[in-house]
CSV table of C-alpha atoms in Angstrom, one decimal:
chain,number,residue,atom,x,y,z
G,19,TRP,CA,-18.8,1.9,39.0
G,20,GLU,CA,-15.7,4.0,38.3
G,21,ARG,CA,-12.1,3.0,38.8
G,22,THR,CA,-9.0,5.1,38.2
G,23,GLU,CA,-5.5,5.2,39.8
G,24,GLU,CA,-6.8,7.8,42.3
G,25,VAL,CA,-10.3,6.5,43.1
G,26,GLU,CA,-12.5,3.4,43.1
G,27,LYS,CA,-16.1,4.4,43.5
G,28,ARG,CA,-19.0,2.0,43.7
G,29,LEU,CA,-22.5,3.5,44.3
G,30,ALA,CA,-25.3,1.3,45.5
G,31,PHE,CA,-27.8,3.7,44.1
G,32,SER,CA,-27.5,6.7,41.8
G,33,LEU,CA,-30.0,9.0,40.3
G,34,GLU,CA,-27.4,10.1,37.7
G,35,VAL,CA,-25.5,8.0,35.3
G,36,PRO,CA,-21.9,9.3,34.8
G,37,LYS,CA,-21.7,10.8,31.3
G,38,ILE,CA,-18.8,9.9,29.0
G,39,GLU,CA,-18.2,13.6,28.2
G,40,ASP,CA,-17.7,14.4,31.9
G,41,LEU,CA,-15.5,11.3,32.6
G,42,VAL,CA,-13.3,12.0,29.5
G,43,ARG,CA,-12.9,15.7,30.4
G,44,ARG,CA,-12.1,14.9,34.1
G,45,HIS,CA,-9.6,12.0,33.5
G,46,GLU,CA,-8.1,12.8,30.0
G,47,PRO,CA,-7.5,9.1,29.2
G,48,GLU,CA,-5.7,7.8,26.1
G,49,TRP,CA,-7.9,4.7,25.9
G,50,LEU,CA,-11.6,4.1,26.2
G,51,VAL,CA,-12.4,0.5,27.1
G,52,VAL,CA,-16.1,-0.4,26.8
G,53,GLN,CA,-17.8,-3.6,27.7
G,54,SER,CA,-21.4,-3.0,26.8
G,55,GLY,CA,-24.4,-4.2,24.9
G,56,LEU,CA,-26.6,-6.3,27.1
G,57,ASP,CA,-29.1,-3.5,27.6
G,58,LEU,CA,-29.3,-3.0,23.8
G,59,TYR,CA,-31.0,-6.4,23.3
G,60,SER,CA,-34.2,-5.0,24.7
G,61,THR,CA,-34.1,-2.1,22.3
G,62,LEU,CA,-33.3,-4.4,19.4
G,63,ARG,CA,-36.2,-6.7,20.0
G,64,SER,CA,-38.7,-4.1,21.1
G,65,PRO,CA,-42.1,-4.5,19.4
G,66,THR,CA,-43.1,-0.9,19.9
G,67,GLN,CA,-41.2,0.4,16.9
G,68,PRO,CA,-40.4,-1.0,13.4
G,69,ARG,CA,-37.1,-3.0,13.5
G,70,GLU,CA,-35.3,-0.4,11.3
G,71,VAL,CA,-36.1,2.3,13.9
G,72,ASN,CA,-34.7,0.2,16.7
G,73,ILE,CA,-31.5,-0.5,14.8
G,74,GLY,CA,-31.2,3.1,13.8
G,75,TRP,CA,-31.6,4.2,17.4
G,76,ILE,CA,-28.8,1.8,18.5
G,77,GLN,CA,-26.5,3.0,15.7
G,78,GLU,CA,-27.1,6.7,16.7
G,79,LEU,CA,-26.4,5.9,20.3
G,80,LEU,CA,-23.1,4.2,19.3
G,81,GLN,CA,-22.2,7.0,17.0
G,82,ALA,CA,-22.7,9.7,19.7
G,83,PHE,CA,-20.6,7.7,22.1
G,84,LEU,CA,-17.8,7.1,19.5
G,85,GLN,CA,-18.0,10.8,18.4
G,86,VAL,CA,-17.0,11.8,22.0
G,87,ALA,CA,-14.1,9.4,21.8
G,88,ALA,CA,-13.1,10.8,18.4
G,89,GLU,CA,-13.2,14.4,19.7
G,90,ALA,CA,-11.0,13.5,22.6
G,91,GLU,CA,-8.7,11.5,20.3
G,92,LEU,CA,-9.1,8.3,22.2
G,93,ARG,CA,-8.2,4.8,21.2
G,94,VAL,CA,-11.2,2.5,21.6
G,95,PHE,CA,-11.3,-1.1,22.6
G,96,TRP,CA,-15.0,-2.3,22.6
G,97,ILE,CA,-15.8,-5.6,24.1
G,98,GLY,CA,-19.1,-7.1,22.9
G,99,PRO,CA,-21.4,-9.0,25.2
G,100,PRO,CA,-20.5,-12.6,26.1
G,101,ASP,CA,-22.6,-15.6,24.9
G,102,LEU,CA,-26.0,-15.7,26.6
G,103,HIS,CA,-28.4,-18.5,27.1
G,104,GLU,CA,-30.3,-19.0,23.9
G,105,LYS,CA,-33.7,-19.2,25.7
G,106,ARG,CA,-33.0,-15.7,27.1
G,107,VAL,CA,-31.6,-14.1,24.0
G,108,SER,CA,-31.7,-16.0,20.7
G,109,GLU,CA,-28.5,-16.8,18.8
G,110,GLU,CA,-29.8,-14.7,15.9
G,111,LEU,CA,-30.4,-11.7,18.0
G,112,GLN,CA,-27.0,-12.0,19.7
G,113,ALA,CA,-25.3,-12.2,16.2
G,114,GLU,CA,-27.3,-9.2,15.0
G,115,LEU,CA,-26.3,-7.0,17.9
G,116,GLU,CA,-22.7,-8.0,17.7
G,117,GLU,CA,-22.7,-7.1,14.0
G,118,ILE,CA,-24.1,-3.7,14.7
G,119,LEU,CA,-21.5,-3.1,17.4
G,120,ARG,CA,-18.6,-4.4,15.2
G,121,GLU,CA,-19.7,-2.3,12.3
G,122,GLU,CA,-20.1,1.0,14.1
G,123,VAL,CA,-16.9,0.6,16.2
G,124,GLY,CA,-15.0,-0.4,13.0
G,125,ARG,CA,-16.3,2.6,11.0
G,126,TYR,CA,-14.6,4.9,13.6
G,127,GLY,CA,-11.4,2.8,13.5
G,128,GLY,CA,-11.8,1.3,17.0
G,129,THR,CA,-11.0,-2.3,17.9
G,130,PHE,CA,-14.0,-4.6,18.5
G,131,PHE,CA,-13.5,-7.8,20.5
G,132,SER,CA,-16.2,-10.5,20.2
G,133,SER,CA,-16.4,-12.0,23.7
G,134,ARG,CA,-19.1,-14.4,22.3
G,135,ALA,CA,-16.3,-16.1,20.4
G,136,VAL,CA,-14.6,-17.0,23.6
G,137,THR,CA,-17.5,-17.8,25.9
G,138,GLU,CA,-20.3,-20.4,26.0
G,139,TRP,CA,-23.2,-20.3,28.3
G,140,SER,CA,-23.2,-23.4,30.5
G,141,VAL,CA,-25.1,-22.6,33.7
G,142,PRO,CA,-28.6,-24.2,33.8
G,143,TYR,CA,-31.3,-21.6,33.0
G,144,PRO,CA,-33.7,-20.6,34.6
G,145,SER,CA,-33.0,-22.9,37.6
G,146,HIS,CA,-29.5,-21.6,38.4
G,147,SER,CA,-29.1,-18.4,36.5
G,148,ASP,CA,-30.8,-15.5,34.7
G,149,GLY,CA,-29.2,-16.6,31.4
G,150,MET,CA,-27.1,-13.4,31.2
G,151,GLN,CA,-24.9,-12.8,34.2
G,152,TYR,CA,-21.7,-14.8,34.4
G,153,GLY,CA,-20.5,-16.1,37.8
G,154,LEU,CA,-17.0,-15.8,39.3
G,155,VAL,CA,-15.5,-18.8,37.6
G,156,GLU,CA,-17.0,-18.0,34.1
G,157,GLY,CA,-16.2,-14.3,34.6
G,158,ARG,CA,-12.5,-15.1,35.3
G,159,GLN,CA,-12.4,-17.3,32.2
G,160,TRP,CA,-13.9,-14.5,30.2
G,161,ALA,CA,-11.3,-12.0,31.5
G,162,GLU,CA,-8.5,-14.4,30.8
G,163,GLU,CA,-9.5,-14.3,27.1
G,164,VAL,CA,-10.2,-10.6,26.9
G,165,VAL,CA,-7.2,-9.2,28.7
G,166,PRO,CA,-4.4,-10.6,26.5
G,167,VAL,CA,-6.2,-9.3,23.4
G,168,PHE,CA,-6.4,-5.9,24.9
G,169,PHE,CA,-2.7,-5.8,25.8
G,170,GLN,CA,-1.9,-7.0,22.3
G,171,THR,CA,-4.0,-4.2,20.9
G,172,VAL,CA,-2.3,-1.6,23.1
G,173,ALA,CA,1.1,-3.0,22.0
G,174,GLU,CA,0.1,-2.4,18.3
G,175,ALA,CA,-0.5,1.3,19.2
G,176,PRO,CA,-3.5,1.9,17.0
G,177,THR,CA,-4.4,5.5,16.1
G,178,PRO,CA,-7.2,7.3,17.9
G,179,VAL,CA,-10.7,6.8,16.5
G,180,SER,CA,-12.1,9.4,14.1
G,181,PRO,CA,-15.5,9.9,12.4
G,182,PRO,CA,-16.0,8.0,9.2
G,183,ALA,CA,-15.4,9.9,6.0
G,184,GLU,CA,-19.2,10.0,5.2
G,185,MET,CA,-19.7,11.9,8.4
G,186,ASN,CA,-17.0,14.6,7.8
């Protein structure tokens, strides 16, 4: 899904995921707003590698993403995943991933917003939900918490992200 002032594009199926480098080059934004993280839970809890390897892989992925933002001199507002049903993803795992996201975004000088702090899973699992996807009512409540914080962040005019000193 891609939305700009000129186009709103929704693909039912795509063989290619849009790359951040291409999107930044094409649209030349000032801000990069990311709401991401759900797919990283599977990496974090993967039993095929030692835990340190899984954490390192996530950190490297985030660093590569944030490096693109730094090179384009973008301001970053990263929204962490909302609260999930604890039988789907444990509270400990949710807290661990949020801390990884918060730390990496912070190291680059971006703004991290914890949407877990403003959400609470309430739909019965597994009878009425997958434990991860919010419905329209819950999604609207989530947005009503996130959007004012984003606009406040924009009003504060933070500087663009940059690589941490230890990476220069």
